[in-house]
Amino acid sequence: MKEHIFNIQSSADFTKVALAIFKHQFKNNKVYRSFCDLLYIHPSDVKNVEEIPFLPIQFFKSRKVIASLDQVQEIFTSSGTTGSITSKHFVTDIEFYNQSYLKGFAHFYGDIQEYVVLALLPNYLERKGSSLVFMVDDLIKQTNHSESGFYLNNLSELAQKLEELDQKGQKVLLIGVSFALLDLIESKQFNLKNTTVMETGGMKGRRKELIREELHQILKKGFGVDQIHSEYGMTELLSQGYSKGNGIFETPPWMKILTRDTEDALTIQQIGKTGGINVIDLANYNSCSFIATQDLGKVHQNNTFEIIGRFDNSDIRGCNLMVL
């Protein structure tokens, strides 16, 4: 199945693989099967991807969402405040994740070995089970550059390394959470020519939340770059979307974004309308590939998308049949 998933060439290929995975998960994922049964939806009724039921993402907090009897190799967990219930993603074949992030990065940015990767992810490094740290740690290893690495709170060392590499003409990927990138440019202003600055979102309670346009404007000025790149991923997914600027994201060929009606969670909307973000991530073969997230966004004609905000808990309706 990996071969089929990671060699999708057309929308017809995508539909064929997605429908096959839907049948597989309907049969083998007890939680997803129960959800589909409550909706009275069977694979024999489904002819296109828009008709596939999307499992509310909250199920990853209350159920073991898994479509395989194989031994669990990794458990990725979401961040959360003390005492809150976190999501758990049980991964029985980590090679799906390895291939997804490596092929996804290559699809958008080229050969990872051309880069030095500098990672500023303090809040993720301070806890176990982060799928983001797992990915970035492997990207760092794949670069084969001794300068690649994680930086926790040593901002002065990072600033010096960043300037040295950039001035040498070395391609650099600086990937970090929003609050840490802001901390860095408050300690020093840059004028970078060979560095891609990528934020992974999140103030995580460390700073006041900023709208994306404001955040990116501050970061562009502080780093001296034309665009701020972004990564769209989450614990419950094994694939990522990337934005090369202006908050417009693209997905790799095995991932697709749809939006659902905010008043009727089972209705998929036309392109261009704001709604709840539904993700098809075919790399999630052994868990669930069809997920209704708590993000609000919009899909554009060329299959790019943007994230506009988040649902309030009070606004999530119509798709929570089994969450409690």
GROMACS .gro file of C-alpha atoms in nm:
model
  324
    1MET     CA    1   0.000   0.000   0.000
    2LYS     CA    2   0.290   0.242   0.063
    3GLU     CA    3   0.382   0.213  -0.303
    4HIS     CA    4   0.029   0.310  -0.409
    5ILE     CA    5   0.002   0.595  -0.157
    6PHE     CA    6   0.335   0.763  -0.228
    7ASN     CA    7   0.314   0.730  -0.606
    8ILE     CA    8  -0.020   0.903  -0.663
    9GLN     CA    9   0.000   1.095  -0.991
   10SER     CA   10  -0.356   1.217  -1.050
   11SER     CA   11  -0.690   1.287  -0.887
   12ALA     CA   12  -0.814   0.953  -1.026
   13ASP     CA   13  -0.524   0.776  -0.851
   14PHE     CA   14  -0.607   0.960  -0.529
   15THR     CA   15  -0.975   0.862  -0.542
   16LYS     CA   16  -0.894   0.498  -0.614
   17VAL     CA   17  -0.648   0.469  -0.323
   18ALA     CA   18  -0.871   0.669  -0.085
   19LEU     CA   19  -1.172   0.444  -0.150
   20ALA     CA   20  -0.957   0.133  -0.098
   21ILE     CA   21  -0.827   0.273   0.232
   22PHE     CA   22  -1.181   0.363   0.340
   23LYS     CA   23  -1.285  -0.002   0.290
   24HIS     CA   24  -0.977  -0.119   0.482
   25GLN     CA   25  -1.042   0.114   0.777
   26PHE     CA   26  -1.416   0.044   0.781
   27LYS     CA   27  -1.331  -0.324   0.819
   28ASN     CA   28  -1.035  -0.299   1.059
   29ASN     CA   29  -1.083   0.015   1.270
   30LYS     CA   30  -1.349  -0.058   1.534
   31VAL     CA   31  -1.393   0.304   1.639
   32TYR     CA   32  -1.429   0.426   1.281
   33ARG     CA   33  -1.662   0.137   1.194
   34SER     CA   34  -1.890   0.226   1.487
   35PHE     CA   35  -1.894   0.588   1.374
   36CYS     CA   36  -1.985   0.490   1.017
   37ASP     CA   37  -2.254   0.252   1.145
   38LEU     CA   38  -2.414   0.532   1.348
   39LEU     CA   39  -2.432   0.734   1.027
   40TYR     CA   40  -2.568   0.434   0.833
   41ILE     CA   41  -2.286   0.463   0.581
   42HIS     CA   42  -2.133   0.150   0.425
   43PRO     CA   43  -1.851   0.129   0.167
   44SER     CA   44  -2.101  -0.003  -0.088
   45ASP     CA   45  -2.278   0.336  -0.065
   46VAL     CA   46  -1.963   0.544  -0.123
   47LYS     CA   47  -1.848   0.627  -0.475
   48ASN     CA   48  -1.631   0.937  -0.421
   49VAL     CA   49  -1.417   1.085  -0.147
   50GLU     CA   50  -1.672   1.352  -0.053
   51GLU     CA   51  -1.911   1.077   0.061
   52ILE     CA   52  -1.660   0.919   0.303
   53PRO     CA   53  -1.739   0.992   0.671
   54PHE     CA   54  -1.482   1.210   0.850
   55LEU     CA   55  -1.407   1.105   1.206
   56PRO     CA   56  -1.410   1.398   1.455
   57ILE     CA   57  -1.055   1.456   1.575
   58GLN     CA   58  -1.168   1.446   1.940
   59PHE     CA   59  -1.190   1.065   1.911
   60PHE     CA   60  -0.811   1.055   1.938
   61LYS     CA   61  -0.856   1.181   2.294
   62SER     CA   62  -1.115   0.928   2.405
   63ARG     CA   63  -1.058   0.615   2.191
   64LYS     CA   64  -0.775   0.403   2.052
   65VAL     CA   65  -0.810   0.487   1.684
   66ILE     CA   66  -0.624   0.203   1.512
   67ALA     CA   67  -0.679  -0.013   1.202
   68SER     CA   68  -0.410  -0.275   1.255
   69LEU     CA   69  -0.341  -0.569   1.484
   70ASP     CA   70   0.034  -0.514   1.457
   71GLN     CA   71   0.238  -0.404   1.755
   72VAL     CA   72   0.238  -0.029   1.822
   73GLN     CA   73   0.582   0.117   1.741
   74GLU     CA   74   0.525   0.480   1.845
   75ILE     CA   75   0.261   0.671   2.038
   76PHE     CA   76   0.248   1.039   1.947
   77THR     CA   77   0.074   1.266   2.196
   78SER     CA   78  -0.055   1.621   2.170
   79SER     CA   79   0.050   1.901   2.401
   80GLY     CA   80  -0.204   2.011   2.659
   81THR     CA   81  -0.243   2.202   2.981
   82THR     CA   82  -0.194   2.015   3.308
   83GLY     CA   83  -0.487   1.786   3.371
   84SER     CA   84  -0.630   1.816   3.020
   85ILE     CA   85  -0.692   1.510   2.804
   86THR     CA   86  -0.440   1.481   2.521
   87SER     CA   87  -0.472   1.313   2.184
   88LYS     CA   88  -0.289   0.986   2.126
   89HIS     CA   89  -0.195   0.860   1.782
   90PHE     CA   90  -0.096   0.491   1.785
   91VAL     CA   91   0.145   0.418   1.499
   92THR     CA   92   0.202   0.052   1.408
   93ASP     CA   93   0.425   0.115   1.106
   94ILE     CA   94   0.654   0.416   1.156
   95GLU     CA   95   0.778   0.378   0.798
   96PHE     CA   96   0.452   0.540   0.680
   97TYR     CA   97   0.551   0.851   0.876
   98ASN     CA   98   0.916   0.839   0.767
   99GLN     CA   99   0.824   0.822   0.400
  100SER     CA  100   0.550   1.082   0.433
  101TYR     CA  101   0.760   1.361   0.587
  102LEU     CA  102   1.073   1.286   0.380
  103LYS     CA  103   0.888   1.266   0.049
  104GLY     CA  104   0.670   1.562   0.150
  105PHE     CA  105   0.972   1.780   0.229
  106ALA     CA  106   1.143   1.679  -0.095
  107HIS     CA  107   0.822   1.755  -0.290
  108PHE     CA  108   0.822   2.118  -0.171
  109TYR     CA  109   1.183   2.200  -0.081
  110GLY     CA  110   1.411   1.956  -0.263
  111ASP     CA  111   1.698   1.750  -0.124
  112ILE     CA  112   1.721   1.772   0.257
  113GLN     CA  113   2.098   1.715   0.232
  114GLU     CA  114   2.137   2.061   0.078
  115TYR     CA  115   2.018   2.219   0.404
  116VAL     CA  116   2.140   2.280   0.753
  117VAL     CA  117   1.836   2.244   0.980
  118LEU     CA  118   1.825   2.460   1.293
  119ALA     CA  119   1.527   2.377   1.515
  120LEU     CA  120   1.388   2.613   1.779
  121LEU     CA  121   1.117   2.401   1.940
  122PRO     CA  122   1.155   2.446   2.318
  123ASN     CA  123   0.805   2.355   2.430
  124TYR     CA  124   0.807   2.037   2.218
  125LEU     CA  125   1.150   1.932   2.339
  126GLU     CA  126   1.032   1.963   2.698
  127ARG     CA  127   0.786   1.676   2.665
  128LYS     CA  128   0.783   1.323   2.522
  129GLY     CA  129   0.579   1.192   2.233
  130SER     CA  130   0.594   1.489   1.994
  131SER     CA  131   0.550   1.386   1.630
  132LEU     CA  132   0.701   1.723   1.529
  133VAL     CA  133   1.022   1.658   1.725
  134PHE     CA  134   1.036   1.305   1.581
  135MET     CA  135   1.016   1.447   1.227
  136VAL     CA  136   1.259   1.734   1.278
  137ASP     CA  137   1.508   1.510   1.459
  138ASP     CA  138   1.517   1.280   1.156
  139LEU     CA  139   1.539   1.574   0.913
  140ILE     CA  140   1.841   1.696   1.114
  141LYS     CA  141   2.002   1.353   1.083
  142GLN     CA  142   1.923   1.332   0.711
  143THR     CA  143   2.109   1.657   0.641
  144ASN     CA  144   2.444   1.495   0.734
  145HIS     CA  145   2.559   1.841   0.852
  146SER     CA  146   2.728   1.863   1.191
  147GLU     CA  147   2.587   2.218   1.232
  148SER     CA  148   2.226   2.094   1.218
  149GLY     CA  149   2.060   2.060   1.556
  150PHE     CA  150   1.804   2.159   1.819
  151TYR     CA  151   1.823   2.475   2.025
  152LEU     CA  152   1.630   2.491   2.350
  153ASN     CA  153   1.693   2.828   2.514
  154ASN     CA  154   2.045   2.910   2.388
  155LEU     CA  155   1.939   3.194   2.159
  156SER     CA  156   2.277   3.372   2.142
  157GLU     CA  157   2.448   3.057   2.014
  158LEU     CA  158   2.170   3.004   1.761
  159ALA     CA  159   2.191   3.366   1.640
  160GLN     CA  160   2.566   3.337   1.585
  161LYS     CA  161   2.533   3.004   1.402
  162LEU     CA  162   2.251   3.137   1.185
  163GLU     CA  163   2.449   3.441   1.073
  164GLU     CA  164   2.766   3.241   1.005
  165LEU     CA  165   2.589   2.983   0.790
  166ASP     CA  166   2.380   3.238   0.602
  167GLN     CA  167   2.681   3.454   0.521
  168LYS     CA  168   2.867   3.149   0.388
  169GLY     CA  169   2.586   3.093   0.138
  170GLN     CA  170   2.469   2.774   0.307
  171LYS     CA  171   2.100   2.690   0.260
  172VAL     CA  172   1.943   2.689   0.606
  173LEU     CA  173   1.602   2.584   0.732
  174LEU     CA  174   1.519   2.758   1.060
  175ILE     CA  175   1.207   2.588   1.196
  176GLY     CA  176   1.048   2.700   1.519
  177VAL     CA  177   0.738   2.778   1.721
  178SER     CA  178   0.611   3.134   1.695
  179PHE     CA  179   0.696   3.252   2.047
  180ALA     CA  180   1.054   3.121   2.022
  181LEU     CA  181   1.113   3.288   1.684
  182LEU     CA  182   0.986   3.614   1.834
  183ASP     CA  183   1.222   3.570   2.130
  184LEU     CA  184   1.511   3.525   1.885
  185ILE     CA  185   1.448   3.843   1.685
  186GLU     CA  186   1.400   4.040   2.006
  187SER     CA  187   1.753   3.941   2.104
  188LYS     CA  188   1.897   4.021   1.760
  189GLN     CA  189   1.788   4.156   1.419
  190PHE     CA  190   1.893   3.968   1.105
  191ASN     CA  191   1.930   4.022   0.732
  192LEU     CA  192   1.916   3.665   0.598
  193LYS     CA  193   1.970   3.578   0.231
  194ASN     CA  194   1.997   3.198   0.226
  195THR     CA  195   1.765   3.097   0.509
  196THR     CA  196   1.408   2.966   0.500
  197VAL     CA  197   1.227   3.069   0.819
  198MET     CA  198   0.940   2.830   0.897
  199GLU     CA  199   0.697   2.871   1.185
  200THR     CA  200   0.502   2.576   1.317
  201GLY     CA  201   0.242   2.794   1.493
  202GLY     CA  202   0.159   2.837   1.855
  203MET     CA  203   0.227   3.081   2.134
  204LYS     CA  204   0.147   2.796   2.377
  205GLY     CA  205   0.052   3.046   2.647
  206ARG     CA  206   0.397   3.210   2.640
  207ARG     CA  207   0.279   3.528   2.461
  208LYS     CA  208  -0.043   3.692   2.350
  209GLU     CA  209  -0.186   3.538   2.035
  210LEU     CA  210  -0.130   3.732   1.713
  211ILE     CA  211  -0.317   3.702   1.385
  212ARG     CA  212  -0.102   3.543   1.116
  213GLU     CA  213  -0.054   3.861   0.911
  214GLU     CA  214   0.075   4.050   1.214
  215LEU     CA  215   0.302   3.766   1.327
  216HIS     CA  216   0.451   3.719   0.979
  217GLN     CA  217   0.506   4.093   0.937
  218ILE     CA  218   0.705   4.106   1.263
  219LEU     CA  219   0.905   3.795   1.170
  220LYS     CA  220   0.980   3.915   0.816
  221LYS     CA  221   1.117   4.240   0.950
  222GLY     CA  222   1.316   4.072   1.229
  223PHE     CA  223   1.479   3.813   1.005
  224GLY     CA  224   1.511   4.038   0.700
  225VAL     CA  225   1.333   3.790   0.472
  226ASP     CA  226   1.062   3.832   0.207
  227GLN     CA  227   0.836   3.549   0.324
  228ILE     CA  228   0.772   3.341   0.634
  229HIS     CA  229   0.700   2.976   0.560
  230SER     CA  230   0.462   2.765   0.770
  231GLU     CA  231   0.403   2.398   0.844
  232TYR     CA  232   0.054   2.255   0.894
  233GLY     CA  233   0.058   1.929   1.084
  234MET     CA  234  -0.085   1.771   1.394
  235THR     CA  235  -0.046   1.473   1.624
  236GLU     CA  236  -0.332   1.288   1.458
  237LEU     CA  237  -0.178   1.312   1.107
  238LEU     CA  238   0.128   1.158   0.945
  239SER     CA  239   0.151   1.416   0.664
  240GLN     CA  240   0.211   1.791   0.654
  241GLY     CA  241   0.098   2.084   0.445
  242TYR     CA  242   0.346   2.365   0.377
  243SER     CA  243   0.309   2.735   0.303
  244LYS     CA  244   0.584   2.930   0.129
  245GLY     CA  245   0.422   3.259   0.224
  246ASN     CA  246   0.099   3.450   0.285
  247GLY     CA  247  -0.050   3.158   0.481
  248ILE     CA  248  -0.147   2.969   0.163
  249PHE     CA  249  -0.078   2.598   0.216
  250GLU     CA  250  -0.021   2.316  -0.030
  251THR     CA  251  -0.043   1.944   0.035
  252PRO     CA  252   0.158   1.651  -0.102
  253PRO     CA  253  -0.024   1.428  -0.355
  254TRP     CA  254  -0.140   1.180  -0.087
  255MET     CA  255  -0.311   1.447   0.126
  256LYS     CA  256  -0.625   1.649   0.051
  257ILE     CA  257  -0.821   1.920   0.231
  258LEU     CA  258  -1.200   1.966   0.214
  259THR     CA  259  -1.428   2.194   0.415
  260ARG     CA  260  -1.754   2.099   0.585
  261ASP     CA  261  -2.056   2.314   0.659
  262THR     CA  262  -2.025   2.462   1.009
  263GLU     CA  263  -2.395   2.401   1.074
  264ASP     CA  264  -2.413   2.054   0.914
  265ALA     CA  265  -2.092   1.858   0.976
  266LEU     CA  266  -2.180   1.587   0.724
  267THR     CA  267  -2.209   1.825   0.430
  268ILE     CA  268  -1.896   1.893   0.224
  269GLN     CA  269  -1.885   2.246   0.086
  270GLN     CA  270  -1.792   2.382  -0.252
  271ILE     CA  271  -1.445   2.525  -0.307
  272GLY     CA  272  -1.406   2.882  -0.183
  273LYS     CA  273  -1.645   2.866   0.113
  274THR     CA  274  -1.520   2.896   0.470
  275GLY     CA  275  -1.591   2.591   0.685
  276GLY     CA  276  -1.450   2.324   0.912
  277ILE     CA  277  -1.130   2.167   0.781
  278ASN     CA  278  -1.155   1.798   0.690
  279VAL     CA  279  -0.827   1.623   0.615
  280ILE     CA  280  -0.767   1.315   0.404
  281ASP     CA  281  -0.423   1.182   0.496
  282LEU     CA  282  -0.364   0.855   0.315
  283ALA     CA  283  -0.042   0.797   0.511
  284ASN     CA  284  -0.270   0.732   0.812
  285TYR     CA  285  -0.337   0.388   0.666
  286ASN     CA  286  -0.320   0.208   1.000
  287SER     CA  287  -0.527   0.458   1.201
  288CYS     CA  288  -0.782   0.684   1.028
  289SER     CA  289  -0.722   0.872   0.704
  290PHE     CA  290  -1.042   1.079   0.718
  291ILE     CA  291  -1.044   1.336   0.998
  292ALA     CA  292  -1.270   1.631   1.079
  293THR     CA  293  -1.043   1.883   1.255
  294GLN     CA  294  -1.131   2.176   1.480
  295ASP     CA  295  -0.973   2.424   1.238
  296LEU     CA  296  -1.170   2.667   1.025
  297GLY     CA  297  -1.045   2.741   0.675
  298LYS     CA  298  -1.101   2.775   0.306
  299VAL     CA  299  -0.994   2.566   0.004
  300HIS     CA  300  -0.901   2.746  -0.319
  301GLN     CA  301  -0.943   2.640  -0.683
  302ASN     CA  302  -0.588   2.508  -0.719
  303ASN     CA  303  -0.630   2.284  -0.410
  304THR     CA  304  -0.433   2.522  -0.190
  305PHE     CA  305  -0.592   2.614   0.141
  306GLU     CA  306  -0.570   2.860   0.428
  307ILE     CA  307  -0.645   2.834   0.798
  308ILE     CA  308  -0.868   3.112   0.930
  309GLY     CA  309  -0.920   3.011   1.291
  310ARG     CA  310  -1.044   2.746   1.530
  311PHE     CA  311  -1.386   2.622   1.633
  312ASP     CA  312  -1.499   2.719   1.978
  313ASN     CA  313  -1.593   2.402   2.170
  314SER     CA  314  -1.947   2.537   2.176
  315ASP     CA  315  -1.946   2.554   1.795
  316ILE     CA  316  -1.862   2.190   1.732
  317ARG     CA  317  -2.190   2.026   1.648
  318GLY     CA  318  -2.337   1.752   1.439
  319CYS     CA  319  -2.044   1.511   1.434
  320ASN     CA  320  -1.991   1.418   1.797
  321LEU     CA  321  -2.209   1.110   1.809
  322MET     CA  322  -1.966   0.903   2.013
  323VAL     CA  323  -1.718   1.144   2.165
  324LEU     CA  324  -1.852   1.149   2.521
   0.00000   0.00000   0.00000
